[in-house]
Every structure is written in structure tokens, then in C-alpha cells.
Amino acid sequence: MDVPTPEQLGLQIAQARERRGMTQEALAHSIELERSTISKIESGARKVSAIELSKIARALHTSMASFFRSPAPAIVSHRAEQGEEADSVVDMRLERLDGFITLIRRIGSLKGGALPSPWERPDTVGEAENMGSRLRSHLRLGDAEPLTDIAHRAAESLGCYIFSAELGEDTADAGSMLLDEATAVAVVNASRKPGRRRLSAVHELGHALVQDEYTVDWRTATRDDGLESRLDRFARAALLPAAELGRSFPESEAREGLRDACVRIGSRFRVDMTTLAIRLVRDLSLAGVDSFDTIRQIRTTKSDFIRLNLVNPPEEFAGVTQPLLYQQAVLRLFEGERISAQRAVELLEGTVDFEDLPPRPEGRAEDIWDFIS
């Protein structure tokens, strides 16, 4: 938008506050102002100083820049459709990431891939299985290879930038938004357990591949009805390839029993036990119906890693995480003196501190002659 009037700026502040679930009094208290002052700022009766705006943005967990731009059309449409039912935390998070990526692309570049032409929406569980296999093929995964480093693979090969942050237990599992026909952004709630986070990330990647404009997903579906359930099936097929499970699970179960077989496969493919139970029992019928609850209730222990000689890899989407290609783009802008240190740290969301920023190249005194000779 153009430079906003006090009334327009006040409205942006009020809407951000309401999406955050804060009262005027709570916001005023957090930044040491009177409630009446906040009321006047939001109505446009009083101008807000840059320092005050900075404090307001910090209190609302957003950026100052968000008050000076119009939300993406997908966000506007979603808010209008959902009204008070919209998940404000995911909503604001996606808006923030949209702003970050828009800035980077305006003054620099992201060197990731691009979304392919829209994939057909899976109308059956068979089509969902095929879509999972298609994703594995697109990512050039071997038949028995686990799908790891999801955020980097998604950005590099598919132009889908998946971030994570602690959004809270009472917030959605994940959300995603189409930025344009070639790029999507998603956020995963890091408050969930590791296996569930990975499932949510691939589920959101599915929304990007069929080019859904905007989605917020509260939980994995449990019944075979609707697109959400079929995208869960797609995600399970991508994470737990049917052919490999059909080969390795019966062998492992016969050799070491149900529990150890599930612990071994869950660890190898980095999925939670609920996802594994659904895959083995309901999707592929590799285990009996009566074993569903038994599998789901298995808890992998430290001794399991020792006994079974398992690898305990770094968790994906733990806390604040960002795609590597996004972080590299930010650092290129900083080293090229296109953004300040403060903006770089803001864009990197605490994953890099001021003291960790790379040194900028120092010019030589004689370089001035390149400009005046």
C-alpha cells in the first residue's frame, strides 16, 4: 500500500492486536502506555511514533513492515471466509513469512526450485498413494530411502519453503499459502512431536503441489473422507513407501516381534507410532486390526536405540527452523549491503545472532577511482 494515513495505520494495528487475541488494555500494559493512548492510535486520532510502533510490533509478534503493506490476497480471502474461526497465530505467521519472502525476492533472489504445474487432486486413496510415490520419484529417493531433510528438499526441488516455530499446543498443526504459481510457504507447529511435525510438513507440501491457495490444518484426519484425509494418505505414502514396508516389516516382525519391528521401522523412517499404526494396519493391511492400539501406544526408549543399534538423527522442525536456501538468500543480501544487520537478524528470526553474521567485504581506498576516473 502507499504511505498509510493515521486512520489506516491505526486500523492495521487494531486488526493485528485482535488477531493476537489481545485487548487494548493488555497491549497498553505491555508497552507501558495508557489504554486511552492505544485507543486513539487505533482510531487515527493520535499519530504513533516510530519507537512506539516498534514496541507495538514486538508485543504483537509481528514486524513493523507488516503495518505498511496490504496482506496477500490469499490471506484476505481466508480471513473473510473464516472470520473469528481463523487461527490467528498461524494466520499471522504466514503473513509474516509472506512479507519476508516478498522482501527477499524484491531486492535479491531465492535460488530454490519452482512448483510444477498443479498436480491433480487425489480423489481416491489409490490416487493418494500414487501421488506419494510421485513425490518420492520427483525427489529422486530410492525405493527404500527415508524422506529426510524435508525443508531443504521442498525448497530446492519444488519451491515450497517450509518453516517451523513453537506456536503452542492449542494452535493448528500447520498451515500453508500459495505466493504465486511457482512458490509456496508453509509453517509447521514445532509444539507437536517430531513424527507428527514431519507428517504435517509433507501434508502441507501436498497442498502446495495441488496449488491450494491457503490452508490451515488442525490435525491429521482419521477417516477416508475428503481431501484432507487423502493428503494425509499421500504424506504417509511418501514417508513410508508401501513396497519397502511390505518387504521389511514382515521379515522384521518374524525375526524380533511386533514391538521391536515397529520401533526399528519408526526410527528408520522417522515417523510417530500413530502414523505407523495407520500405515501398517489401515493402509497396507500388514498388521492385524487388533494390533492397532498396541502399535500406537509403543514408546521408543533410549535403551531401544542401544539394543537395536539405531541412529538417533537430529529432529526436523524443532523450534524455529528455516529452509537453508532462504537463510543463504538473507546472508547474500547482508554481505552485499542490501540489508542492515538488524534486518538480517529479524529475517533469520534468531537462528543467527548479530555476532554470528559474516563480515562484510571491506573496500580499498583506491577503489574510489573506479567511480571517478
CSV table of C-alpha atoms in Angstrom, one decimal:
chain,number,residue,atom,x,y,z
A,1,MET,CA,0.0,0.0,0.0
A,2,ASP,CA,1.0,3.7,-0.2
A,3,VAL,CA,2.1,5.6,2.9
A,4,PRO,CA,-0.9,4.9,5.2
A,5,THR,CA,-2.9,7.7,6.8
A,6,PRO,CA,-3.1,7.6,10.6
A,7,GLU,CA,-6.5,6.0,10.3
A,8,GLN,CA,-5.2,3.3,8.0
A,9,LEU,CA,-2.2,2.6,10.2
A,10,GLY,CA,-4.4,2.5,13.3
A,11,LEU,CA,-6.7,0.0,11.6
A,12,GLN,CA,-3.8,-2.2,10.8
A,13,ILE,CA,-2.6,-2.1,14.4
A,14,ALA,CA,-6.1,-2.9,15.7
A,15,GLN,CA,-6.6,-5.8,13.4
A,16,ALA,CA,-3.1,-7.2,14.3
A,17,ARG,CA,-4.0,-6.9,18.0
A,18,GLU,CA,-7.3,-8.6,17.6
A,19,ARG,CA,-5.8,-11.5,15.6
A,20,ARG,CA,-3.3,-11.9,18.5
A,21,GLY,CA,-6.2,-12.0,21.0
A,22,MET,CA,-5.0,-9.0,23.0
A,23,THR,CA,-7.2,-6.3,24.5
A,24,GLN,CA,-6.2,-2.6,24.2
A,25,GLU,CA,-5.5,-2.7,27.9
A,26,ALA,CA,-3.2,-5.7,27.6
A,27,LEU,CA,-1.3,-4.1,24.7
A,28,ALA,CA,-1.0,-0.8,26.5
A,29,HIS,CA,0.3,-2.5,29.6
A,30,SER,CA,2.9,-4.5,27.6
A,31,ILE,CA,4.4,-1.3,26.1
A,32,GLU,CA,3.8,1.0,29.1
A,33,LEU,CA,1.2,3.3,27.5
A,34,GLU,CA,-2.3,4.2,28.7
A,35,ARG,CA,-5.2,2.3,27.2
A,36,SER,CA,-6.7,5.5,26.0
A,37,THR,CA,-3.5,6.2,24.0
A,38,ILE,CA,-3.8,2.8,22.2
A,39,SER,CA,-7.5,3.6,21.5
A,40,LYS,CA,-6.5,7.0,20.0
A,41,ILE,CA,-3.8,5.4,17.9
A,42,GLU,CA,-6.1,2.7,16.6
A,43,SER,CA,-8.8,5.3,15.7
A,44,GLY,CA,-6.3,7.6,14.0
A,45,ALA,CA,-6.9,10.4,16.4
A,46,ARG,CA,-3.3,10.2,17.5
A,47,LYS,CA,-0.2,9.6,15.5
A,48,VAL,CA,2.2,6.8,16.6
A,49,SER,CA,5.9,7.4,16.8
A,50,ALA,CA,8.5,5.1,15.3
A,51,ILE,CA,9.6,3.9,18.7
A,52,GLU,CA,6.0,3.2,19.8
A,53,LEU,CA,5.3,1.4,16.6
A,54,SER,CA,8.4,-0.8,17.1
A,55,LYS,CA,7.2,-1.7,20.6
A,56,ILE,CA,3.7,-2.5,19.4
A,57,ALA,CA,5.1,-4.7,16.6
A,58,ARG,CA,7.3,-6.6,19.2
A,59,ALA,CA,4.3,-7.0,21.6
A,60,LEU,CA,2.2,-8.4,18.7
A,61,HIS,CA,5.0,-10.7,17.5
A,62,THR,CA,5.0,-9.1,14.0
A,63,SER,CA,7.2,-6.7,12.1
A,64,MET,CA,6.8,-3.0,11.7
A,65,ALA,CA,6.7,-3.5,7.9
A,66,SER,CA,3.5,-5.5,8.3
A,67,PHE,CA,1.6,-2.4,9.2
A,68,PHE,CA,2.6,-0.7,6.0
A,69,ARG,CA,1.6,-3.3,3.4
A,70,SER,CA,-1.6,-4.9,2.5
A,71,PRO,CA,-1.9,-8.7,3.3
A,72,ALA,CA,-1.6,-11.1,0.4
A,73,PRO,CA,-5.0,-11.8,-1.4
A,74,ALA,CA,-5.0,-15.4,-0.1
A,75,ILE,CA,-4.8,-14.1,3.5
A,76,VAL,CA,-7.5,-11.5,2.9
A,77,SER,CA,-9.8,-14.2,1.4
A,78,HIS,CA,-9.2,-16.6,4.2
A,79,ARG,CA,-9.9,-14.1,6.9
A,80,ALA,CA,-13.1,-13.0,5.2
A,81,GLU,CA,-14.2,-16.6,4.9
A,82,GLN,CA,-13.2,-17.8,8.3
A,83,GLY,CA,-14.0,-14.7,10.4
A,84,GLU,CA,-13.4,-15.3,14.1
A,85,GLU,CA,-12.8,-19.0,13.4
A,86,ALA,CA,-9.5,-18.3,11.7
A,87,ASP,CA,-6.4,-19.5,13.5
A,88,SER,CA,-4.8,-16.1,14.2
A,89,VAL,CA,-1.4,-17.5,15.2
A,90,VAL,CA,-0.9,-19.5,12.0
A,91,ASP,CA,-2.5,-16.7,10.0
A,92,MET,CA,-0.1,-14.0,11.4
A,93,ARG,CA,2.8,-16.3,11.0
A,94,LEU,CA,2.1,-17.0,7.3
A,95,GLU,CA,1.6,-13.2,6.7
A,96,ARG,CA,4.9,-12.5,8.4
A,97,LEU,CA,6.7,-15.1,6.2
A,98,ASP,CA,5.0,-13.8,3.1
A,99,GLY,CA,6.4,-10.4,3.9
A,100,PHE,CA,9.9,-11.8,4.5
A,101,ILE,CA,10.0,-13.7,1.2
A,102,THR,CA,8.4,-10.8,-0.8
A,103,LEU,CA,11.2,-8.5,0.5
A,104,ILE,CA,14.0,-11.0,-0.4
A,105,ARG,CA,12.6,-11.5,-3.9
A,106,ARG,CA,12.2,-7.8,-4.4
A,107,ILE,CA,15.8,-6.9,-3.6
A,108,GLY,CA,17.5,-10.3,-4.1
A,109,SER,CA,16.7,-13.8,-5.1
A,110,LEU,CA,15.8,-17.2,-3.7
A,111,LYS,CA,17.7,-19.9,-5.5
A,112,GLY,CA,15.2,-22.7,-5.0
A,113,GLY,CA,13.1,-24.6,-7.4
A,114,ALA,CA,9.7,-23.9,-8.7
A,115,LEU,CA,6.3,-25.6,-8.1
A,116,PRO,CA,5.4,-27.8,-11.1
A,117,SER,CA,2.2,-27.4,-12.9
A,118,PRO,CA,-0.7,-28.2,-10.5
A,119,TRP,CA,-0.9,-31.9,-9.7
A,120,GLU,CA,-4.3,-33.5,-9.9
A,121,ARG,CA,-6.1,-33.6,-6.6
A,122,PRO,CA,-6.3,-37.2,-5.3
A,123,ASP,CA,-10.0,-38.3,-5.4
A,124,THR,CA,-9.3,-41.9,-4.2
A,125,VAL,CA,-6.9,-43.5,-1.8
A,126,GLY,CA,-5.2,-45.1,-4.8
A,127,GLU,CA,-4.5,-41.7,-6.3
A,128,ALA,CA,-3.2,-40.5,-3.0
A,129,GLU,CA,-0.8,-43.5,-2.9
A,130,ASN,CA,0.3,-42.7,-6.4
A,131,MET,CA,0.8,-39.1,-5.5
A,132,GLY,CA,3.1,-40.1,-2.6
A,133,SER,CA,5.1,-42.3,-5.0
A,134,ARG,CA,5.3,-39.5,-7.5
A,135,LEU,CA,6.7,-37.1,-4.9
A,136,ARG,CA,9.4,-39.7,-3.9
A,137,SER,CA,10.3,-40.1,-7.6
A,138,HIS,CA,10.4,-36.3,-8.1
A,139,LEU,CA,12.8,-36.0,-5.1
A,140,ARG,CA,14.9,-38.9,-6.6
A,141,LEU,CA,14.5,-41.0,-3.5
A,142,GLY,CA,15.5,-44.7,-3.7
A,143,ASP,CA,12.8,-47.3,-3.1
A,144,ALA,CA,13.9,-47.9,0.5
A,145,GLU,CA,15.3,-44.5,1.2
A,146,PRO,CA,13.8,-42.4,4.0
A,147,LEU,CA,12.5,-39.0,3.2
A,148,THR,CA,14.7,-36.7,5.3
A,149,ASP,CA,15.7,-33.0,5.3
A,150,ILE,CA,12.2,-32.2,4.1
A,151,ALA,CA,12.5,-28.4,4.3
A,152,HIS,CA,15.6,-28.3,2.1
A,153,ARG,CA,14.3,-30.8,-0.4
A,154,ALA,CA,11.0,-29.0,-0.7
A,155,ALA,CA,12.6,-25.6,-1.3
A,156,GLU,CA,15.4,-26.9,-3.6
A,157,SER,CA,13.2,-29.1,-5.8
A,158,LEU,CA,9.7,-27.7,-5.5
A,159,GLY,CA,9.8,-24.0,-4.5
A,160,CYS,CA,7.9,-24.7,-1.3
A,161,TYR,CA,9.6,-23.0,1.7
A,162,ILE,CA,8.7,-24.8,5.0
A,163,PHE,CA,9.4,-23.0,8.3
A,164,SER,CA,8.7,-24.0,11.8
A,165,ALA,CA,8.1,-22.3,15.1
A,166,GLU,CA,6.6,-23.0,18.6
A,167,LEU,CA,3.0,-22.0,18.0
A,168,GLY,CA,1.5,-23.7,21.1
A,169,GLU,CA,-0.5,-26.8,21.9
A,170,ASP,CA,-3.8,-25.1,21.2
A,171,THR,CA,-2.8,-24.0,17.7
A,172,ALA,CA,-3.1,-25.8,14.4
A,173,ASP,CA,-0.5,-28.4,13.3
A,174,ALA,CA,0.5,-26.4,10.2
A,175,GLY,CA,-0.6,-24.0,7.5
A,176,SER,CA,0.4,-23.1,4.0
A,177,MET,CA,-0.1,-20.5,1.4
A,178,LEU,CA,0.5,-20.2,-2.3
A,179,LEU,CA,2.5,-17.0,-3.0
A,180,ASP,CA,2.4,-17.4,-6.8
A,181,GLU,CA,2.2,-20.2,-9.3
A,182,ALA,CA,5.8,-21.1,-8.6
A,183,THR,CA,6.3,-20.5,-4.9
A,184,ALA,CA,4.6,-21.6,-1.7
A,185,VAL,CA,5.3,-21.1,2.0
A,186,ALA,CA,4.3,-23.3,4.9
A,187,VAL,CA,4.7,-23.2,8.7
A,188,VAL,CA,4.8,-26.3,10.9
A,189,ASN,CA,3.9,-26.1,14.6
A,190,ALA,CA,7.1,-27.1,16.5
A,191,SER,CA,5.0,-27.7,19.6
A,192,ARG,CA,4.0,-31.1,18.2
A,193,LYS,CA,6.0,-34.3,18.4
A,194,PRO,CA,8.8,-34.9,15.8
A,195,GLY,CA,7.0,-37.6,13.7
A,196,ARG,CA,3.8,-35.5,13.6
A,197,ARG,CA,5.7,-32.5,12.5
A,198,ARG,CA,7.2,-34.4,9.6
A,199,LEU,CA,3.8,-35.7,8.6
A,200,SER,CA,2.3,-32.2,8.8
A,201,ALA,CA,5.2,-30.8,6.6
A,202,VAL,CA,4.6,-33.3,3.8
A,203,HIS,CA,0.8,-32.8,4.1
A,204,GLU,CA,1.4,-29.0,3.5
A,205,LEU,CA,3.7,-29.8,0.6
A,206,GLY,CA,0.7,-31.8,-0.8
A,207,HIS,CA,-1.5,-28.7,-0.6
A,208,ALA,CA,1.3,-26.8,-2.4
A,209,LEU,CA,1.5,-29.4,-5.2
A,210,VAL,CA,-2.2,-29.2,-5.9
A,211,GLN,CA,-1.9,-25.4,-5.6
A,212,ASP,CA,-4.4,-24.8,-2.8
A,213,GLU,CA,-4.4,-21.1,-2.2
A,214,TYR,CA,-4.5,-21.1,1.6
A,215,THR,CA,-4.9,-23.9,4.2
A,216,VAL,CA,-4.7,-24.3,8.0
A,217,ASP,CA,-4.6,-27.9,9.3
A,218,TRP,CA,-5.5,-28.7,12.9
A,219,ARG,CA,-4.8,-32.4,13.0
A,220,THR,CA,-4.3,-35.4,10.8
A,221,ALA,CA,-7.5,-36.9,9.5
A,222,THR,CA,-8.6,-40.3,10.8
A,223,ARG,CA,-11.2,-41.3,8.2
A,224,ASP,CA,-11.1,-41.7,4.5
A,225,ASP,CA,-13.3,-38.8,3.6
A,226,GLY,CA,-12.3,-35.5,1.9
A,227,LEU,CA,-9.1,-34.0,0.6
A,228,GLU,CA,-7.5,-33.6,4.0
A,229,SER,CA,-7.7,-37.4,4.6
A,230,ARG,CA,-6.3,-38.2,1.2
A,231,LEU,CA,-3.4,-35.7,1.6
A,232,ASP,CA,-2.7,-37.5,4.9
A,233,ARG,CA,-2.6,-40.7,2.9
A,234,PHE,CA,-0.3,-39.1,0.4
A,235,ALA,CA,2.0,-38.0,3.2
A,236,ARG,CA,2.1,-41.5,4.7
A,237,ALA,CA,2.9,-42.9,1.3
A,238,ALA,CA,5.7,-40.5,0.8
A,239,LEU,CA,7.2,-41.1,4.3
A,240,LEU,CA,6.5,-44.9,4.5
A,241,PRO,CA,6.9,-46.4,0.9
A,242,ALA,CA,4.5,-49.3,0.5
A,243,ALA,CA,6.8,-51.7,-1.3
A,244,GLU,CA,9.6,-51.3,1.2
A,245,LEU,CA,7.3,-51.8,4.2
A,246,GLY,CA,5.7,-54.8,2.5
A,247,ARG,CA,9.2,-56.3,2.3
A,248,SER,CA,10.9,-55.3,5.5
A,249,PHE,CA,8.1,-55.3,8.1
A,250,PRO,CA,7.0,-59.0,7.9
A,251,GLU,CA,10.7,-60.1,8.0
A,252,SER,CA,11.4,-57.9,11.0
A,253,GLU,CA,8.3,-58.9,12.8
A,254,ALA,CA,9.0,-62.6,12.3
A,255,ARG,CA,12.6,-62.1,13.5
A,256,GLU,CA,12.2,-59.8,16.5
A,257,GLY,CA,8.5,-59.5,17.3
A,258,LEU,CA,5.9,-56.7,16.7
A,259,ARG,CA,7.3,-54.1,19.1
A,260,ASP,CA,10.9,-54.2,18.0
A,261,ALA,CA,9.9,-54.3,14.4
A,262,CYS,CA,7.8,-51.2,14.8
A,263,VAL,CA,10.5,-49.4,16.8
A,264,ARG,CA,13.0,-50.2,14.1
A,265,ILE,CA,10.8,-49.1,11.2
A,266,GLY,CA,9.6,-46.0,13.0
A,267,SER,CA,13.1,-44.9,13.8
A,268,ARG,CA,14.4,-45.6,10.3
A,269,PHE,CA,11.6,-43.6,8.6
A,270,ARG,CA,11.2,-41.1,11.4
A,271,VAL,CA,7.5,-41.3,11.9
A,272,ASP,CA,5.4,-41.4,15.1
A,273,MET,CA,3.7,-44.6,16.2
A,274,THR,CA,0.2,-43.4,15.4
A,275,THR,CA,1.2,-42.7,11.8
A,276,LEU,CA,3.0,-46.1,11.6
A,277,ALA,CA,-0.1,-47.9,13.1
A,278,ILE,CA,-2.4,-46.3,10.5
A,279,ARG,CA,0.0,-47.2,7.7
A,280,LEU,CA,0.6,-50.8,8.7
A,281,VAL,CA,-3.0,-51.7,9.8
A,282,ARG,CA,-5.4,-49.5,7.8
A,283,ASP,CA,-3.4,-48.5,4.7
A,284,LEU,CA,-1.5,-51.7,3.8
A,285,SER,CA,-3.1,-54.5,6.0
A,286,LEU,CA,0.4,-55.6,7.0
A,287,ALA,CA,-0.7,-55.9,10.7
A,288,GLY,CA,-3.9,-57.1,12.1
A,289,VAL,CA,-6.7,-54.8,13.2
A,290,ASP,CA,-6.3,-55.9,16.8
A,291,SER,CA,-2.7,-54.7,16.9
A,292,PHE,CA,-3.6,-51.1,16.0
A,293,ASP,CA,-3.7,-49.8,19.6
A,294,THR,CA,-0.7,-51.9,20.6
A,295,ILE,CA,1.4,-50.2,17.9
A,296,ARG,CA,0.0,-46.7,18.6
A,297,GLN,CA,1.0,-47.0,22.2
A,298,ILE,CA,4.6,-48.0,21.7
A,299,ARG,CA,7.1,-45.6,23.1
A,300,THR,CA,10.6,-45.8,21.8
A,301,THR,CA,13.1,-45.6,24.7
A,302,LYS,CA,16.8,-44.8,25.0
A,303,SER,CA,17.5,-48.5,25.6
A,304,ASP,CA,15.8,-49.3,22.3
A,305,PHE,CA,18.4,-47.2,20.4
A,306,ILE,CA,21.2,-49.1,22.3
A,307,ARG,CA,19.7,-52.6,21.9
A,308,LEU,CA,18.7,-52.3,18.3
A,309,ASN,CA,21.7,-50.2,17.3
A,310,LEU,CA,19.5,-47.4,15.9
A,311,VAL,CA,20.6,-44.0,14.7
A,312,ASN,CA,19.0,-41.0,16.6
A,313,PRO,CA,19.1,-38.2,13.9
A,314,PRO,CA,18.6,-34.5,14.6
A,315,GLU,CA,15.0,-33.6,14.9
A,316,GLU,CA,13.4,-31.8,12.0
A,317,PHE,CA,11.2,-28.7,12.6
A,318,ALA,CA,12.3,-28.4,16.2
A,319,GLY,CA,11.8,-24.8,17.5
A,320,VAL,CA,12.4,-22.1,15.0
A,321,THR,CA,13.8,-23.5,11.7
A,322,GLN,CA,14.1,-22.1,8.3
A,323,PRO,CA,15.0,-23.6,4.9
A,324,LEU,CA,18.7,-23.4,4.1
A,325,LEU,CA,18.1,-21.7,0.8
A,326,TYR,CA,16.1,-19.0,2.5
A,327,GLN,CA,18.9,-18.4,5.1
A,328,GLN,CA,21.5,-18.2,2.3
A,329,ALA,CA,19.5,-15.6,0.5
A,330,VAL,CA,19.3,-13.4,3.6
A,331,LEU,CA,23.0,-13.7,4.1
A,332,ARG,CA,23.7,-12.8,0.5
A,333,LEU,CA,21.7,-9.6,0.9
A,334,PHE,CA,23.6,-8.8,4.1
A,335,GLU,CA,27.0,-9.4,2.6
A,336,GLY,CA,26.0,-7.4,-0.4
A,337,GLU,CA,25.0,-4.5,1.9
A,338,ARG,CA,21.4,-4.6,0.7
A,339,ILE,CA,20.0,-5.0,4.2
A,340,SER,CA,21.2,-4.0,7.6
A,341,ALA,CA,22.4,-6.3,10.4
A,342,GLN,CA,19.2,-5.6,12.3
A,343,ARG,CA,17.0,-6.6,9.3
A,344,ALA,CA,19.2,-9.7,8.7
A,345,VAL,CA,18.7,-10.9,12.2
A,346,GLU,CA,15.0,-10.2,12.0
A,347,LEU,CA,14.7,-12.2,8.8
A,348,LEU,CA,16.6,-15.0,10.3
A,349,GLU,CA,14.4,-15.0,13.4
A,350,GLY,CA,17.0,-15.6,16.0
A,351,THR,CA,18.6,-18.6,14.2
A,352,VAL,CA,21.7,-16.3,13.7
A,353,ASP,CA,22.7,-13.6,16.2
A,354,PHE,CA,24.4,-10.3,15.4
A,355,GLU,CA,27.8,-11.7,16.4
A,356,ASP,CA,27.3,-14.7,14.1
A,357,LEU,CA,26.7,-12.6,11.0
A,358,PRO,CA,29.5,-12.8,8.4
A,359,PRO,CA,32.0,-9.9,8.0
A,360,ARG,CA,31.2,-7.6,5.1
A,361,PRO,CA,33.9,-7.1,2.5
A,362,GLU,CA,36.0,-4.0,3.2
A,363,GLY,CA,36.6,-1.7,0.2
A,364,ARG,CA,40.1,-0.5,-0.5
A,365,ALA,CA,40.9,3.2,-0.5
A,366,GLU,CA,42.0,3.1,-4.2
A,367,ASP,CA,38.6,1.7,-5.2
A,368,ILE,CA,37.2,5.2,-5.3
A,369,TRP,CA,39.0,5.7,-8.6
A,370,ASP,CA,36.7,3.1,-10.2
A,371,PHE,CA,33.9,5.6,-9.7
A,372,ILE,CA,35.5,8.9,-10.5
A,373,SER,CA,38.0,8.1,-13.2
